[in-house]
Short mmCIF file of C-alpha atoms in Angstrom, two decimals:
data_model
loop_
_atom_site.label_atom_id
_atom_site.label_comp_id
_atom_site.label_asym_id
_atom_site.label_seq_id
_atom_site.Cartn_x
_atom_site.Cartn_y
_atom_site.Cartn_z
CA UNK A 1 0.00 -0.17 0.62
CA UNK A 2 1.00 3.96 -0.97
CA UNK A 3 1.41 5.27 2.40
CA UNK A 4 -0.34 9.40 2.65
CA UNK A 5 3.10 11.01 3.08
CA UNK A 6 4.03 14.90 1.38
CA UNK A 7 6.13 12.96 -0.23
CA UNK A 8 3.89 10.99 -1.89
CA UNK A 9 1.98 14.06 -2.63
CA UNK A 10 4.69 15.09 -4.88
CA UNK A 11 5.50 12.37 -6.61
CA UNK A 12 1.77 11.56 -7.08
CA UNK A 13 1.53 15.91 -8.02
CA UNK A 14 4.73 15.49 -10.46
CA UNK A 15 1.87 12.94 -12.71
CA UNK A 16 -0.93 14.86 -12.54
CA UNK A 17 -2.84 12.56 -9.44
CA UNK A 18 -2.92 9.71 -12.45
CA UNK A 19 -1.10 6.44 -10.48
CA UNK A 20 -2.60 6.98 -7.39
CA UNK A 21 -3.62 2.96 -5.80
CA UNK A 22 -6.99 2.47 -4.91
CA UNK A 23 -7.92 2.81 -1.42
CA UNK A 24 -9.67 -0.33 -1.81
CA UNK A 25 -10.70 -3.55 -3.73
CA UNK A 26 -13.46 -3.89 -5.00
CA UNK A 27 -13.90 -8.37 -4.35
CA UNK A 28 -15.90 -10.69 -5.94
CA UNK A 29 -17.50 -12.65 -2.96
CA UNK A 30 -15.41 -15.54 -1.67
CA UNK A 31 -17.56 -19.25 -1.02
CA UNK A 32 -16.52 -18.61 3.41
CA UNK A 33 -15.05 -16.18 5.86
CA UNK A 34 -13.93 -17.33 9.10
CA UNK A 35 -15.56 -14.29 10.65
CA UNK A 36 -18.45 -12.59 7.66
CA UNK A 37 -19.04 -8.22 9.59
CA UNK A 38 -22.58 -7.84 8.19
CA UNK A 39 -22.56 -3.22 7.79
CA UNK A 40 -20.05 -1.04 6.25
CA UNK A 41 -20.93 1.98 8.25
CA UNK A 42 -18.05 3.22 10.92
CA UNK A 43 -18.85 0.41 13.22
CA UNK A 44 -18.88 -2.59 10.42
CA UNK A 45 -15.58 -1.00 9.67
CA UNK A 46 -13.74 -0.20 12.41
CA UNK A 47 -14.06 -3.69 13.89
CA UNK A 48 -12.79 -5.30 10.71
CA UNK A 49 -9.55 -3.26 11.07
CA UNK A 50 -9.27 -4.31 14.88
CA UNK A 51 -10.00 -7.91 13.61
CA UNK A 52 -7.47 -7.91 11.26
CA UNK A 53 -5.11 -5.59 13.67
CA UNK A 54 -5.26 -7.42 17.14
CA UNK A 55 -6.48 -10.35 16.45
CA UNK A 56 -4.56 -11.61 13.72
CA UNK A 57 -7.60 -12.90 12.01
CA UNK A 58 -7.36 -11.35 8.18
CA UNK A 59 -9.99 -13.66 6.33
CA UNK A 60 -12.81 -11.76 6.88
CA UNK A 61 -15.24 -9.56 4.79
CA UNK A 62 -17.72 -6.51 5.38
CA UNK A 63 -20.62 -7.09 3.27
CA UNK A 64 -22.90 -3.52 3.00
CA UNK A 65 -26.10 -3.29 0.53
CA UNK A 66 -24.87 0.57 -0.14
CA UNK A 67 -21.76 2.11 -0.48
CA UNK A 68 -19.58 2.47 2.60
CA UNK A 69 -19.93 4.75 4.85
CA UNK A 70 -23.20 6.02 3.19
CA UNK A 71 -24.99 5.33 6.49
CA UNK A 72 -24.70 7.32 9.63
CA UNK A 73 -21.12 7.61 9.14
CA UNK A 74 -21.54 9.54 6.54
CA UNK A 75 -25.03 11.92 7.65
CA UNK A 76 -23.93 12.66 11.66
CA UNK A 77 -22.98 16.18 13.67
CA UNK A 78 -19.15 15.03 14.54
CA UNK A 79 -19.10 15.26 18.04
CA UNK A 80 -16.15 13.03 19.91
CA UNK A 81 -16.35 12.93 23.32
CA UNK A 82 -16.55 10.98 26.98
CA UNK A 83 -18.50 13.63 28.63
CA UNK A 84 -20.54 10.80 30.58
CA UNK A 85 -21.31 9.73 34.51
CA UNK A 86 -22.22 6.06 34.45
CA UNK A 87 -18.27 3.71 34.57
CA UNK A 88 -20.25 1.65 32.14
CA UNK A 89 -19.89 4.72 28.97
CA UNK A 90 -16.77 7.14 30.97
CA UNK A 91 -14.92 3.94 30.84
CA UNK A 92 -15.78 2.99 27.37
CA UNK A 93 -16.16 6.07 25.85
CA UNK A 94 -12.15 7.48 27.52
CA UNK A 95 -10.49 4.39 25.15
CA UNK A 96 -12.22 5.85 22.01
CA UNK A 97 -10.83 9.52 23.01
CA UNK A 98 -7.72 7.84 23.39
CA UNK A 99 -7.84 5.53 19.69
CA UNK A 100 -9.29 8.76 18.88
CA UNK A 101 -6.28 10.94 19.50
CA UNK A 102 -3.93 8.13 17.56
CA UNK A 103 -6.63 7.30 14.83
CA UNK A 104 -5.06 9.49 11.84
CA UNK A 105 -1.35 7.90 12.46
CA UNK A 106 -2.90 4.27 13.68
CA UNK A 107 -3.97 4.74 10.32
CA UNK A 108 -1.36 6.64 7.56
CA UNK A 109 -5.93 8.90 7.70
CA UNK A 110 -6.43 12.24 8.02
CA UNK A 111 -9.03 11.99 9.77
CA UNK A 112 -8.12 15.89 11.09
CA UNK A 113 -9.41 15.35 14.38
CA UNK A 114 -10.15 18.67 16.52
CA UNK A 115 -9.88 17.81 20.11
CA UNK A 116 -12.15 21.28 20.60
CA UNK A 117 -13.77 21.21 23.15
CA UNK A 118 -16.99 20.04 24.01
CA UNK A 119 -19.83 22.39 26.37
CA UNK A 120 -22.71 21.71 27.82
CA UNK A 121 -24.65 25.14 29.39
CA UNK A 122 -26.58 24.94 31.80
CA UNK A 123 -29.70 27.11 32.69
CA UNK A 124 -30.72 27.08 36.44
CA UNK A 125 -29.13 25.39 40.17
CA UNK A 126 -29.85 22.65 39.80
CA UNK A 127 -28.57 21.98 36.39
CA UNK A 128 -25.50 23.40 37.74
CA UNK A 129 -25.51 21.15 40.74
CA UNK A 130 -25.85 17.95 38.05
CA UNK A 131 -23.63 18.91 36.06
CA UNK A 132 -21.01 18.92 39.14
CA UNK A 133 -22.01 16.08 40.10
CA UNK A 134 -21.82 14.67 36.46
CA UNK A 135 -18.03 16.68 36.51
CA UNK A 136 -17.05 14.92 39.27
CA UNK A 137 -17.28 11.04 38.08
CA UNK A 138 -15.89 12.46 35.14
CA UNK A 139 -12.64 13.23 36.80
CA UNK A 140 -13.10 9.76 39.49
CA UNK A 141 -13.08 8.12 35.94
CA UNK A 142 -9.30 9.67 34.85
CA UNK A 143 -12.09 12.19 32.09
CA UNK A 144 -11.37 16.29 31.63
CA UNK A 145 -14.08 18.28 33.20
CA UNK A 146 -14.06 21.63 34.24
CA UNK A 147 -17.15 23.42 35.78
CA UNK A 148 -16.99 27.15 34.13
CA UNK A 149 -19.47 29.55 35.90
CA UNK A 150 -21.51 32.65 33.54
CA UNK A 151 -19.01 34.98 33.52
CA UNK A 152 -16.31 32.46 32.61
CA UNK A 153 -18.87 30.92 29.89
CA UNK A 154 -19.23 34.18 28.09
CA UNK A 155 -15.27 34.41 27.88
CA UNK A 156 -15.45 31.85 25.70
CA UNK A 157 -18.56 31.66 23.91
CA UNK A 158 -20.33 35.00 23.62
CA UNK A 159 -22.13 35.01 20.31
CA UNK A 160 -24.46 32.91 23.13
CA UNK A 161 -27.82 34.92 24.33
CA UNK A 162 -26.25 36.34 27.57
CA UNK A 163 -28.85 38.98 28.21
CA UNK A 164 -30.90 38.80 30.96
CA UNK A 165 -34.45 38.86 30.09
CA UNK A 166 -34.80 35.23 28.24
CA UNK A 167 -36.13 32.30 29.26
CA UNK A 168 -32.83 30.57 29.54
CA UNK A 169 -30.64 32.63 30.83
CA UNK A 170 -27.06 30.61 31.14
CA UNK A 171 -26.62 29.85 34.54
CA UNK A 172 -23.02 28.09 33.76
CA UNK A 173 -21.59 24.45 31.99
CA UNK A 174 -19.43 21.99 31.81
CA UNK A 175 -16.88 21.50 29.53
CA UNK A 176 -14.68 18.43 28.75
CA UNK A 177 -11.50 19.72 27.11
CA UNK A 178 -10.33 17.54 25.58
CA UNK A 179 -13.30 16.58 23.06
CA UNK A 180 -13.63 17.72 19.40
CA UNK A 181 -15.00 17.11 16.07
CA UNK A 182 -13.92 14.92 13.34
CA UNK A 183 -13.97 14.45 9.40
CA UNK A 184 -16.20 11.34 9.28
CA UNK A 185 -16.28 10.01 5.97
CA UNK A 186 -12.35 10.20 6.33
CA UNK A 187 -12.91 7.77 9.17
CA UNK A 188 -14.69 5.35 7.55
CA UNK A 189 -12.65 5.71 4.38
CA UNK A 190 -8.61 5.08 6.61
CA UNK A 191 -10.81 1.97 8.86
CA UNK A 192 -11.39 1.02 4.73
CA UNK A 193 -8.38 1.25 3.33
CA UNK A 194 -6.46 -0.84 6.54
CA UNK A 195 -9.19 -3.80 6.83
CA UNK A 196 -8.61 -3.79 3.14
CA UNK A 197 -4.47 -3.61 2.63
CA UNK A 198 -4.86 -6.23 5.57
CA UNK A 199 -6.84 -8.74 3.74
CA UNK A 200 -10.26 -7.71 4.77
CA UNK A 201 -13.39 -8.47 1.45
CA UNK A 202 -15.45 -4.66 1.33
CA UNK A 203 -18.24 -6.11 -0.10
CA UNK A 204 -20.80 -3.70 -1.52
CA UNK A 205 -23.84 -3.48 -2.62
CA UNK A 206 -24.81 -6.97 -1.22
CA UNK A 207 -28.03 -6.64 0.83
CA UNK A 208 -28.87 -9.71 3.27
CA UNK A 209 -31.12 -11.77 2.17
CA UNK A 210 -31.45 -14.69 5.92
CA UNK A 211 -29.48 -16.81 8.03
CA UNK A 212 -27.93 -20.28 6.91
CA UNK A 213 -29.54 -21.02 11.53
CA UNK A 214 -28.75 -24.70 12.72
CA UNK A 215 -28.63 -26.24 15.66
CA UNK A 216 -28.26 -22.97 17.39
CA UNK A 217 -25.85 -22.22 15.66
CA UNK A 218 -24.81 -19.29 11.92
CA UNK A 219 -23.66 -21.10 9.42
CA UNK A 220 -23.29 -18.21 7.13
CA UNK A 221 -25.55 -15.95 5.78
CA UNK A 222 -27.90 -15.65 2.11
CA UNK A 223 -26.92 -12.13 -0.45
CA UNK A 224 -27.61 -10.61 -3.14
CA UNK A 225 -24.59 -12.01 -4.68
CA UNK A 226 -25.14 -15.57 -3.32
CA UNK A 227 -24.42 -17.08 -0.32
CA UNK A 228 -21.19 -17.40 1.92
CA UNK A 229 -20.81 -20.08 4.55
CA UNK A 230 -19.01 -18.35 7.86
CA UNK A 231 -19.28 -19.70 11.07
CA UNK A 232 -19.66 -16.20 13.25
CA UNK A 233 -21.35 -13.12 12.13
CA UNK A 234 -21.50 -9.70 13.45
CA UNK A 235 -24.21 -6.99 12.99
CA UNK A 236 -23.49 -3.49 12.96
CA UNK A 237 -26.17 -2.87 10.96
CA UNK A 238 -27.66 0.90 12.83
CA UNK A 239 -31.04 1.75 12.28
CA UNK A 240 -31.04 -1.29 10.45
CA UNK A 241 -30.75 -3.68 13.49
CA UNK A 242 -34.66 -4.62 13.74
CA UNK A 243 -35.14 -5.56 9.72
CA UNK A 244 -32.04 -8.24 10.83
CA UNK A 245 -33.23 -9.54 13.67
CA UNK A 246 -36.04 -9.70 12.20
CA UNK A 247 -35.33 -12.46 9.26
CA UNK A 248 -33.27 -14.11 12.33
CA UNK A 249 -36.45 -13.96 15.07
CA UNK A 250 -35.18 -11.88 17.60
CA UNK A 251 -38.08 -9.12 18.72
CA UNK A 252 -34.55 -6.58 19.64
CA UNK A 253 -35.15 -3.85 23.30
CA UNK A 254 -34.61 -1.41 19.52
CA UNK A 255 -36.78 1.03 17.93
CA UNK A 256 -35.66 2.75 14.80
CA UNK A 257 -36.27 5.96 15.05
CA UNK A 258 -35.36 8.63 12.56
CA UNK A 259 -33.03 11.76 13.60
CA UNK A 260 -32.38 15.06 11.75
CA UNK A 261 -29.01 17.18 11.45
CA UNK A 262 -28.69 20.35 8.51
CA UNK A 263 -25.98 23.15 8.54
CA UNK A 264 -26.18 27.04 7.40
CA UNK A 265 -24.41 28.47 5.42
CA UNK A 266 -20.94 29.16 6.06
CA UNK A 267 -19.98 31.92 7.32
CA UNK A 268 -16.54 33.45 9.27
CA UNK A 269 -15.38 31.38 12.37
CA UNK A 270 -17.50 32.59 15.47
CA UNK A 271 -17.48 29.73 17.26
CA UNK A 272 -14.23 27.26 18.25
CA UNK A 273 -15.99 24.97 20.55
CA UNK A 274 -19.02 22.49 20.91
CA UNK A 275 -22.06 23.90 22.31
CA UNK A 276 -25.01 21.69 24.14
CA UNK A 277 -28.61 23.76 24.95
CA UNK A 278 -29.08 22.55 27.72
CA UNK A 279 -32.80 23.73 28.19
CA UNK A 280 -33.58 20.69 24.87
CA UNK A 281 -32.25 19.60 22.86
CA UNK A 282 -29.88 21.32 20.54
CA UNK A 283 -26.03 20.83 19.57
CA UNK A 284 -23.70 22.87 17.67
CA UNK A 285 -20.85 23.39 16.25
CA UNK A 286 -19.33 24.67 12.66
CA UNK A 287 -17.67 23.01 10.26
CA UNK A 288 -13.84 23.80 9.20
CA UNK A 289 -15.77 25.33 6.13
CA UNK A 290 -17.44 27.19 8.44
CA UNK A 291 -21.42 25.71 8.35
CA UNK A 292 -23.21 25.74 11.72
CA UNK A 293 -23.67 22.38 11.77
CA UNK A 294 -26.30 21.68 14.20
CA UNK A 295 -28.69 19.27 15.74
CA UNK A 296 -31.69 17.65 18.08
CA UNK A 297 -34.41 15.74 18.62
CA UNK A 298 -35.23 12.39 16.61
CA UNK A 299 -38.34 13.03 15.24
CA UNK A 300 -40.79 10.64 17.87
CA UNK A 301 -41.95 8.86 15.65
CA UNK A 302 -40.40 4.69 14.85
CA UNK A 303 -39.38 6.22 10.83
CA UNK A 304 -36.96 4.25 8.25
CA UNK A 305 -37.52 7.51 5.03
CA UNK A 306 -33.64 8.38 5.88
CA UNK A 307 -35.35 12.38 5.92
CA UNK A 308 -37.04 14.69 8.55
CA UNK A 309 -40.16 15.93 8.58
CA UNK A 310 -40.36 20.43 9.15
CA UNK A 311 -41.87 20.33 12.84
CA UNK A 312 -38.59 18.68 14.84
CA UNK A 313 -36.45 20.77 12.42
CA UNK A 314 -38.70 23.63 13.00
CA UNK A 315 -38.30 22.50 16.74
CA UNK A 316 -34.66 22.33 17.43
CA UNK A 317 -33.98 25.01 15.55
CA UNK A 318 -35.93 27.52 18.05
CA UNK A 319 -34.06 26.29 20.80
CA UNK A 320 -30.89 26.89 18.59
CA UNK A 321 -32.10 31.36 18.25
CA UNK A 322 -32.92 30.80 21.87
CA UNK A 323 -29.00 29.87 22.35
CA UNK A 324 -27.49 32.07 20.07
CA UNK A 325 -30.05 34.48 18.24
CA UNK A 326 -27.30 35.56 15.24
CA UNK A 327 -28.67 31.65 13.77
CA UNK A 328 -31.73 33.23 13.15
CA UNK A 329 -30.18 35.06 9.79
CA UNK A 330 -28.41 32.44 8.47
CA UNK A 331 -29.72 31.23 6.24
CA UNK A 332 -30.31 27.17 6.15
CA UNK A 333 -27.49 25.24 2.69
CA UNK A 334 -29.06 21.53 3.55
CA UNK A 335 -30.58 19.20 6.03
CA UNK A 336 -30.57 15.62 5.98
CA UNK A 337 -31.25 12.78 8.40
CA UNK A 338 -30.63 9.02 9.08
CA UNK A 339 -32.10 6.64 11.18
CA UNK A 340 -31.08 5.21 14.82
CA UNK A 341 -30.92 1.82 16.44
CA UNK A 342 -32.73 3.36 18.69
CA UNK A 343 -32.08 1.65 22.49
CA UNK A 344 -35.20 1.11 25.02
CA UNK A 345 -32.48 3.04 27.60
CA UNK A 346 -30.52 4.65 25.34
CA UNK A 347 -27.47 3.14 25.45
CA UNK A 348 -26.42 0.79 23.15
CA UNK A 349 -25.83 -3.21 23.07
CA UNK A 350 -22.63 -5.32 22.27
CA UNK A 351 -23.18 -9.01 22.49
CA UNK A 352 -23.14 -12.21 22.30
CA UNK A 353 -26.87 -13.29 20.91
CA UNK A 354 -28.21 -17.05 21.87
CA UNK A 355 -27.42 -18.04 18.15
CA UNK A 356 -23.64 -18.97 18.60
CA UNK A 357 -21.86 -17.33 16.53
CA UNK A 358 -23.72 -14.31 16.25
CA UNK A 359 -22.67 -11.06 17.73
CA UNK A 360 -25.22 -7.96 18.36
CA UNK A 361 -23.50 -4.01 17.92
CA UNK A 362 -26.43 -1.86 18.03
CA UNK A 363 -27.60 0.65 20.85
CA UNK A 364 -26.67 3.45 19.59
CA UNK A 365 -28.96 5.87 19.47
CA UNK A 366 -27.17 9.69 19.13
CA UNK A 367 -24.15 8.90 19.59
CA UNK A 368 -22.73 6.68 16.96
CA UNK A 369 -20.02 8.25 15.88
CA UNK A 370 -17.56 8.90 18.99
CA UNK A 371 -18.03 5.58 19.09
CA UNK A 372 -16.45 3.92 16.48
CA UNK A 373 -12.59 2.93 16.98
CA UNK A 374 -14.57 1.85 20.48
CA UNK A 375 -16.87 -0.12 18.99
CA UNK A 376 -14.54 -1.22 16.73
CA UNK A 377 -12.45 -2.36 19.11
CA UNK A 378 -14.36 -3.75 22.18
CA UNK A 379 -16.88 -5.90 18.87
CA UNK A 380 -12.95 -7.40 17.09
CA UNK A 381 -12.98 -8.38 21.30
CA UNK A 382 -15.64 -10.04 21.95
CA UNK A 383 -16.17 -11.80 17.82
CA UNK A 384 -12.92 -12.70 18.64
CA UNK A 385 -12.45 -13.94 21.09
CA UNK A 386 -16.08 -15.48 22.38
CA UNK A 387 -16.82 -13.36 24.93
CA UNK A 388 -17.11 -9.72 26.41
CA UNK A 389 -14.26 -7.54 27.13
CA UNK A 390 -14.32 -5.12 30.70
CA UNK A 391 -14.94 -2.49 28.07
CA UNK A 392 -18.75 -3.59 27.07
CA UNK A 393 -20.33 -6.11 29.64
CA UNK A 394 -22.13 -2.95 30.67
CA UNK A 395 -23.79 -3.49 27.58
CA UNK A 396 -25.57 -6.44 27.63
CA UNK A 397 -27.58 -7.47 25.63
CA UNK A 398 -30.22 -9.33 28.68
CA UNK A 399 -29.96 -5.50 31.13
CA UNK A 400 -34.10 -5.16 29.97
CA UNK A 401 -34.23 -8.43 31.08
CA UNK A 402 -32.69 -8.45 34.69
CA UNK A 403 -32.87 -4.67 35.51
CA UNK A 404 -29.63 -2.81 35.06
CA UNK A 405 -30.57 -0.35 32.80
CA UNK A 406 -27.55 1.50 32.29
CA UNK A 407 -29.32 5.16 31.64
CA UNK A 408 -27.13 8.13 31.61
CA UNK A 409 -29.84 10.45 30.47
CA UNK A 410 -32.65 8.30 31.31
CA UNK A 411 -32.87 9.06 27.11
CA UNK A 412 -34.70 5.69 25.29
CA UNK A 413 -36.65 6.09 22.28
CA UNK A 414 -39.11 8.20 23.83
CA UNK A 415 -38.00 12.30 23.41
CA UNK A 416 -40.61 13.70 25.02
CA UNK A 417 -39.60 12.57 28.80
CA UNK A 418 -36.83 15.23 27.55
CA UNK B 1 -56.79 17.14 7.70
CA UNK B 2 -54.55 18.10 10.39
CA UNK B 3 -51.30 19.18 11.13
CA UNK B 4 -48.07 16.54 12.45
CA UNK B 5 -47.61 19.67 15.41
CA UNK B 6 -51.36 18.79 17.19
CA UNK B 7 -50.54 14.64 17.81
CA UNK B 8 -47.86 13.26 20.17
CA UNK B 9 -46.44 9.84 19.74
CA UNK B 10 -47.36 6.69 21.69
CA UNK B 11 -45.82 4.44 19.86
CA UNK B 12 -46.67 0.58 19.11
CA UNK B 13 -50.63 -0.14 19.62
CA UNK B 14 -50.35 -4.45 18.97
CA UNK B 15 -48.10 -4.33 22.55
CA UNK B 16 -50.72 -5.65 25.51
CA UNK B 17 -49.49 -5.24 29.06
CA UNK B 18 -49.80 -9.27 30.91
CA UNK B 19 -53.63 -9.01 32.32
CA UNK B 20 -53.84 -9.11 35.88
CA UNK B 21 -53.85 -11.76 38.76
CA UNK B 22 -52.13 -14.21 36.74
CA UNK B 23 -48.60 -15.39 36.89
CA UNK B 24 -45.69 -13.90 34.84
CA UNK B 25 -43.52 -14.43 33.97
CA UNK B 26 -40.29 -11.71 33.59
CA UNK B 27 -39.91 -12.76 30.15
CA UNK B 28 -42.88 -11.60 29.78
CA UNK B 29 -42.86 -8.42 31.23
CA UNK B 30 -39.31 -7.90 28.98
CA UNK B 31 -40.89 -8.75 26.10
CA UNK B 32 -43.96 -5.72 27.07
CA UNK B 33 -41.59 -3.28 28.63
CA UNK B 34 -38.75 -3.18 25.89
CA UNK B 35 -38.71 -5.80 23.95
CA UNK B 36 -40.78 -4.54 19.69
CA UNK B 37 -40.51 -5.25 16.10
CA UNK B 38 -40.29 -1.89 14.95
CA UNK B 39 -40.86 -2.47 11.31
CA UNK B 40 -40.18 -1.03 8.67
CA UNK B 41 -43.69 -0.72 6.33
CA UNK B 42 -47.28 -1.05 8.30
CA UNK B 43 -47.15 0.02 11.60
CA UNK B 44 -50.10 -0.13 14.33
CA UNK B 45 -49.35 2.99 16.37
CA UNK B 46 -50.36 5.12 19.33
CA UNK B 47 -51.42 8.94 19.44
CA UNK B 48 -53.08 11.39 21.45
CA UNK B 49 -54.44 14.25 19.35
CA UNK B 50 -52.42 16.35 22.07
CA UNK B 51 -53.84 19.65 20.82
CA UNK B 52 -57.08 18.96 20.01
CA UNK B 53 -59.44 16.90 21.48
CA UNK B 54 -56.87 14.97 23.70
CA UNK B 55 -58.29 11.32 22.32
CA UNK B 56 -56.06 8.67 22.23
CA UNK B 57 -56.31 6.65 18.15
CA UNK B 58 -54.72 3.86 16.06
CA UNK B 59 -53.37 4.67 12.88
CA UNK B 60 -51.89 2.59 10.71
CA UNK B 61 -48.77 3.85 9.17
CA UNK B 62 -45.85 3.35 6.52
CA UNK B 63 -42.59 3.62 8.28
CA UNK B 64 -40.88 4.46 5.37
CA UNK B 65 -43.99 6.60 3.54
CA UNK B 66 -45.84 8.35 6.11
CA UNK B 67 -48.74 7.28 4.73
CA UNK B 68 -51.47 6.18 6.26
CA UNK B 69 -54.15 3.59 5.57
CA UNK B 70 -55.98 3.28 8.74
CA UNK B 71 -57.40 5.28 11.93
CA UNK B 72 -59.66 3.50 14.63
CA UNK B 73 -60.95 4.02 18.01
CA UNK B 74 -58.43 3.52 21.11
CA UNK B 75 -60.29 0.46 22.34
CA UNK B 76 -61.08 -0.39 19.30
CA UNK B 77 -58.90 -3.62 18.01
CA UNK B 78 -56.68 -4.40 15.29
CA UNK B 79 -57.50 -7.44 13.23
CA UNK B 80 -54.98 -8.33 11.24
#
């Protein structure tokens, strides 16, 4: 594989960039693999990469219905953070932060990781107390957290509304300075390029039609490009999890919902942090191109539409304008939607299933993108070793049955609870 | 025709609460409280006309096109 560097750039510039290697191949599916990963999104590609890199399992196929990186890894608001209170979430996410910090070097692909910091705004004394508690929990788990008062927040984001007569005045905020953003597509492409180089077959335009299960064991998968045998199969299909679960006669604690995001026209640099509104559900950052990248709540009802409806967008942007009034002057450039695998407690599932050799990775709700490396790393471990890693032991499938819910915000499918 | 803004979503309408006064297994509770089919295509679901008459209704809607096929009052049984 060609190494990407300033020297390879110069060398290829001399031949008008006509001699670059393909970033990944387009193989015909083999009859059998050691492991098949269903879903060529961020999590699936990362899983294949860590199977090859950490566990030396390279006879692996990723099968993807459309094209790699065309789902939620290409549709998110690119926020990366580990500002969680519960140990299971905090340790998992902070492990991921370490992978993010090294990712561009590990993958030899510039993912433009930008640790610019995230601020969760507080709008009451009670909320400040809650944030102080969460910040302390984060620090106990080795995660950076800074509690900011109103004046300190004003120093950092003066464009927010600090006037007196507002419905939700800013009391302060909780900042994780090491949080940030990354170039989402580059993450998918970087993992794909390295996985391909280590021998993983990336098979696009290949839809799963059914599964071959006998005597409680998985034997393979039936696809639109023929049957593929595998003793181990991992599902990383986000919003399509329920559709594949039905083919496996499984009913999961997951509902598929639609989440929208949008960007404004590009403007000059105004916001160098990720900021979230504490009195609702709204998050904003500014992209390198200058667009304000914004998102909020689910549309609120089961949906596979991959496009949103206006009432939720209007609601979300109302929150945004309440927080930063200058947004009302901006024109909207694009809005889009993706389908989310919403778990019932708002936390993900990375686990084995009752079918031997079938592994499940789903339930990412609002937070799938930032989890990409840690999810891939722990899922690869779970598949390779046939047992969950300590880091994803809290993300079990049976926690709903045993009552060990991981209700970080108590927010699952039911957005009205917030 | 009413605006979507007037309605609030109540989830899968085909889920039935385990009957009172009978032994209910953990699995039954699990299925009632957490597990959902959430399929693409026709889906019976509960909606409340929250900014209007406040009644709950059952609606059969396509989850990928949002087309509505049927509506029932909340106490009417879904005949599949």
